[in-house]
Amino acid sequence: MQSVLNTVKGTALNVAEYLTPVLKESKFRETGVLTPEEFVAAGDHLVHHCPTWQWAAGDETKTKPYLPKDKQFLITRNVPCYRRCKQMEYVGEETLVEEESGDGGWVETHQLNDDGTTQLEDKICELTMEETKEEMHTPDSDKSAPGAGGQAEDEDDDEAIDMDDFEESGMLELVDPAVATTTRKPEPEAKASPVAAASGDAEASGDSVLHTRTYDLHISYDKYYQTPRLWVVGYDEQRKPLTVEQMYEDVSQDHAKKTVTMESHPHLPGPNMASVHPCRHADIMKKIIQTVEEGGGQLGVHLYLIIFLKFVQTVIPTIEYDFTQNFNMS
């Protein structure tokens, strides 16, 4: 019944989007929405600082005239997903971020701090709003980017970490023996993935080798809601598409089939993809903007997608796509 309602609602929203005029005037600070130009600017910022994301053109028959032809949506591929959501153990109570509505509520499944704030709010407050694009960087990206060799060499001049110190630091405890071992080797003709032993998804066929799912993630611009929208499509270790039910295993059960539904992609033909419904994105962003301003800061529109990826992580917590915490925001 829920899938039928989602289909009817999706059809109605497609009609509404067609009739909705393109947003021309910026209302980012007032309502948390984006113009197409602001979406492109935020996308350029994300691509520059996190090169795993790239712009894509999509199908020519689905090109949106209000976006550049070569910047229709953003995409990142082969993102690992080692565990199912039911394997995750949340510490503390789940906090309702947005009240429940017909489209499903938002639940923050992160631990609360002593002062009652969530870790997500801490991440946002850590962003120094006086930063410039030159001040933001990812250490891993800088090393691999062209022209960054000099910087990488300077970092290599640092003294190597002593293995005894490394062991005493407790870092080796981060390796979970339960997921780092297998009970049986794969057959010679079945080549196992290098990361198979580190994943948490065993095949139902009885094979004790642990397999890793991967996901391709897309970010499009929703003309009706005037916000970014996240799309995900999953694959097993043999790069075979996951079924709808398998993908729902990697979605927070508070959001599966409510906030996350199967919809037709706005820029690609083919079967429906799982999408995080954008009905609450603007409200959440508005609250984040207000929190930052109350703290004396100011949130730049170019940071929209970086923050967007952080609060959407609560919906798909096992898909490890968010490396933006490595940014130096000071």
XYZ file of C-alpha atoms in Angstrom:
330
model
C 0.000 0.000 0.000
C 2.841 2.353 0.892
C 4.480 1.774 -2.516
C 1.221 2.641 -4.286
C 0.921 5.868 -2.311
C 4.552 6.720 -3.109
C 3.912 6.161 -6.829
C 0.836 8.394 -6.836
C 2.652 11.044 -4.843
C 5.665 10.887 -7.173
C 3.479 11.385 -10.230
C 1.761 14.385 -8.645
C 5.113 15.921 -7.699
C 6.409 15.494 -11.253
C 3.450 17.504 -12.510
C 3.951 20.101 -9.776
C 7.655 20.395 -10.610
C 6.818 20.986 -14.261
C 4.475 23.828 -13.301
C 6.806 25.360 -10.707
C 8.822 28.338 -12.015
C 12.594 28.301 -11.657
C 13.763 30.110 -8.517
C 15.644 33.243 -9.579
C 16.155 35.184 -6.348
C 18.307 33.754 -3.538
C 16.333 32.735 -0.442
C 19.061 30.619 1.121
C 19.291 32.415 4.453
C 15.545 32.965 4.839
C 14.237 29.521 3.910
C 17.211 27.192 3.264
C 16.495 26.721 -0.453
C 18.796 27.118 -3.466
C 18.576 28.661 -6.892
C 19.988 26.500 -9.732
C 22.994 28.845 -9.876
C 23.637 28.353 -6.147
C 23.323 24.593 -6.575
C 25.994 24.677 -9.298
C 28.264 26.857 -7.133
C 27.894 24.476 -4.179
C 28.532 21.533 -6.523
C 31.697 23.128 -7.885
C 32.890 23.634 -4.316
C 32.225 19.978 -3.434
C 33.973 18.682 -6.572
C 36.983 20.931 -5.956
C 37.506 19.819 -2.370
C 36.301 16.217 -2.684
C 37.370 14.906 -6.137
C 35.526 11.603 -5.652
C 32.462 13.642 -6.663
C 32.155 14.689 -10.310
C 29.610 16.489 -12.470
C 27.610 14.436 -14.987
C 25.538 15.407 -18.024
C 23.001 12.590 -17.980
C 20.678 11.676 -20.839
C 20.300 14.390 -23.464
C 16.536 13.886 -23.622
C 16.298 14.729 -19.906
C 18.525 17.807 -19.866
C 17.193 20.555 -17.612
C 17.473 23.967 -19.322
C 18.008 25.808 -16.033
C 21.272 23.904 -15.405
C 24.478 23.807 -17.515
C 24.444 20.863 -19.924
C 27.616 19.408 -18.442
C 26.517 19.994 -14.827
C 23.121 18.363 -14.567
C 23.864 16.319 -11.452
C 26.743 15.122 -9.252
C 27.921 11.530 -8.972
C 30.338 9.433 -6.926
C 30.888 5.737 -7.636
C 31.885 2.554 -5.810
C 31.263 3.834 -2.295
C 31.721 0.956 0.193
C 28.940 -0.313 2.429
C 30.349 -2.877 4.848
C 27.396 -3.447 7.182
C 23.631 -3.632 7.202
C 21.703 -1.151 9.296
C 20.440 -3.868 11.630
C 24.075 -4.606 12.548
C 24.619 -1.100 13.836
C 24.313 -0.487 17.559
C 23.239 3.030 18.450
C 24.326 4.427 21.786
C 21.786 6.630 23.525
C 18.300 7.615 22.471
C 17.270 8.477 18.939
C 16.353 12.132 18.576
C 13.591 13.365 16.309
C 15.116 16.046 14.072
C 11.943 16.803 12.148
C 8.415 16.004 13.231
C 6.642 13.142 11.521
C 4.549 14.046 8.523
C 2.996 12.249 5.618
C 6.423 12.062 3.979
C 8.140 10.583 7.029
C 10.128 12.213 9.795
C 13.859 12.654 10.261
C 15.566 10.793 13.078
C 19.048 11.642 14.330
C 20.564 8.297 15.290
C 23.760 9.704 16.777
C 24.708 9.867 20.423
C 23.731 12.922 22.430
C 26.396 14.972 24.147
C 26.199 15.903 27.835
C 24.746 19.310 27.000
C 21.911 17.769 24.960
C 23.304 18.645 21.532
C 23.879 16.040 18.844
C 27.136 15.148 17.186
C 25.708 16.440 13.906
C 25.225 19.889 15.459
C 28.805 19.767 16.753
C 30.091 19.043 13.249
C 28.231 22.011 11.833
C 29.308 24.345 14.645
C 32.927 23.358 14.009
C 32.694 24.967 10.582
C 34.381 28.350 10.775
C 32.205 30.583 8.673
C 34.955 33.092 8.005
C 36.902 30.539 5.962
C 37.605 30.974 2.288
C 37.804 28.369 -0.408
C 41.606 28.479 -0.230
C 41.515 27.591 3.467
C 39.433 24.450 2.941
C 41.194 21.300 1.811
C 41.210 17.542 2.243
C 44.652 16.143 3.080
C 44.051 12.984 1.046
C 42.788 14.891 -1.970
C 45.676 17.368 -1.902
C 48.187 14.557 -2.088
C 46.622 13.066 -5.174
C 45.791 16.333 -6.912
C 48.073 17.645 -9.669
C 50.638 20.075 -8.428
C 50.365 18.875 -4.834
C 53.529 16.800 -4.929
C 55.621 19.403 -3.133
C 53.246 19.532 -0.220
C 53.110 15.734 0.022
C 56.909 15.568 0.021
C 57.090 18.090 2.861
C 54.725 15.937 4.892
C 56.823 12.845 4.147
C 59.806 14.597 5.781
C 58.129 14.163 9.166
C 59.523 11.454 11.429
C 57.986 8.037 10.801
C 55.638 6.761 13.499
C 57.204 4.097 15.705
C 55.181 0.872 15.535
C 55.394 0.415 19.308
C 53.863 3.863 19.780
C 51.227 3.028 17.178
C 50.287 -0.166 18.991
C 50.183 1.588 22.377
C 47.965 4.316 20.931
C 45.145 1.786 20.643
C 44.697 2.212 16.890
C 45.094 -1.534 16.363
C 42.008 -2.060 18.506
C 39.950 -0.470 15.754
C 40.233 -3.726 13.791
C 37.295 -5.883 14.780
C 38.381 -9.551 14.800
C 34.778 -10.549 14.184
C 34.824 -8.991 10.714
C 38.537 -9.357 9.953
C 38.536 -13.142 9.637
C 36.761 -15.767 7.603
C 36.273 -19.456 8.356
C 36.881 -20.758 4.863
C 38.931 -19.706 1.862
C 37.140 -19.071 -1.433
C 37.493 -21.511 -4.307
C 40.501 -20.767 -6.583
C 38.305 -19.778 -9.513
C 36.271 -17.377 -7.328
C 38.477 -14.360 -6.882
C 37.652 -12.642 -3.621
C 37.671 -8.889 -3.237
C 40.626 -7.443 -1.265
C 38.143 -5.833 1.114
C 35.870 -8.860 1.392
C 37.279 -9.847 4.763
C 36.555 -6.397 6.140
C 32.896 -6.319 5.212
C 29.838 -7.382 7.135
C 27.584 -8.960 4.498
C 27.707 -12.769 4.209
C 26.039 -14.372 1.226
C 22.824 -16.262 1.958
C 24.150 -19.191 -0.100
C 26.203 -20.338 2.884
C 29.547 -18.992 1.648
C 31.417 -17.863 4.751
C 33.479 -15.305 2.805
C 32.229 -11.852 3.757
C 31.325 -9.614 0.829
C 31.221 -5.847 0.402
C 28.414 -3.920 -1.227
C 29.122 -0.722 -3.108
C 26.887 2.191 -4.037
C 26.786 4.893 -6.669
C 25.409 8.153 -5.265
C 23.891 11.012 -7.260
C 22.890 14.516 -6.172
C 20.357 16.299 -8.360
C 18.571 19.633 -8.066
C 14.875 19.348 -7.244
C 13.087 22.203 -8.980
C 9.893 21.838 -6.923
C 11.508 21.723 -3.463
C 14.421 23.925 -4.615
C 16.964 21.790 -2.757
C 19.474 19.042 -3.551
C 18.159 15.486 -3.715
C 20.189 12.324 -3.069
C 19.854 9.158 -5.184
C 21.508 5.797 -4.466
C 21.880 2.547 -6.397
C 23.622 -0.464 -4.869
C 25.672 -3.393 -6.183
C 26.965 -6.632 -4.736
C 30.601 -7.727 -4.902
C 30.146 -8.962 -8.480
C 28.759 -5.536 -9.420
C 25.267 -6.955 -9.868
C 22.487 -4.502 -8.958
C 20.916 -5.025 -5.552
C 17.212 -5.650 -5.287
C 14.951 -3.006 -3.782
C 14.662 -4.953 -0.527
C 18.431 -5.387 -0.325
C 18.938 -1.642 -0.678
C 16.391 -1.013 2.059
C 18.640 -3.103 4.332
C 21.180 -0.277 4.094
C 18.651 2.428 4.962
C 17.694 3.435 8.499
C 14.496 1.555 9.228
C 12.954 4.780 10.525
C 13.180 6.110 6.962
C 12.839 3.062 4.692
C 9.818 3.330 2.368
C 8.945 6.681 3.974
C 11.743 9.210 3.609
C 13.532 6.852 1.192
C 11.421 5.676 -1.740
C 11.961 4.317 -5.251
C 11.581 7.065 -7.857
C 12.474 7.679 -11.505
C 15.777 9.515 -11.916
C 15.366 13.036 -13.357
C 18.425 12.743 -15.614
C 18.794 9.035 -16.423
C 16.552 6.450 -18.120
C 16.033 2.972 -16.758
C 14.599 1.467 -13.575
C 13.729 3.505 -10.507
C 16.409 4.389 -7.980
C 16.260 4.811 -4.218
C 15.945 8.487 -3.326
C 15.942 10.471 -0.086
C 12.805 12.589 -0.308
C 13.707 16.319 -0.208
C 10.569 17.564 1.567
C 12.481 18.353 4.804
C 15.852 19.417 3.401
C 15.107 23.162 3.392
C 13.712 23.111 6.949
C 16.751 21.291 8.296
C 19.138 23.625 6.483
C 17.246 26.659 7.793
C 17.641 25.421 11.375
C 21.368 24.848 10.801
C 21.751 28.370 9.393
C 19.965 29.802 12.438
C 22.149 27.772 14.823
C 25.308 29.032 13.145
C 24.116 32.658 13.184
C 23.132 32.418 16.845
C 26.717 31.379 17.522
C 28.012 34.486 15.785
C 28.966 32.813 12.503
C 27.663 32.954 8.976
C 27.059 30.014 6.689
C 28.134 30.441 3.073
C 25.897 28.972 0.385
C 28.917 27.222 -1.171
C 28.988 24.900 1.889
C 25.429 23.701 1.290
C 26.264 20.295 -0.211
C 28.961 19.538 2.351
C 26.453 20.053 5.166
C 23.715 18.341 3.156
C 25.814 15.170 2.946
C 26.273 15.202 6.709
C 22.624 15.327 7.696
C 21.562 12.884 4.973
C 24.060 10.398 6.461
C 21.528 9.751 9.252
C 19.253 8.160 6.639
C 21.903 5.895 5.051
C 24.419 5.502 7.906
C 26.214 2.415 6.533
C 27.163 3.922 3.149
C 30.557 5.471 3.851
C 30.592 8.376 1.424
C 31.232 11.331 3.731
C 34.940 12.150 3.875
C 34.352 15.861 4.395
C 35.143 15.576 8.103
C 38.791 15.578 7.003
C 38.483 19.201 5.865
C 40.563 21.767 7.713
C 37.909 24.361 8.450
C 40.020 26.613 10.680
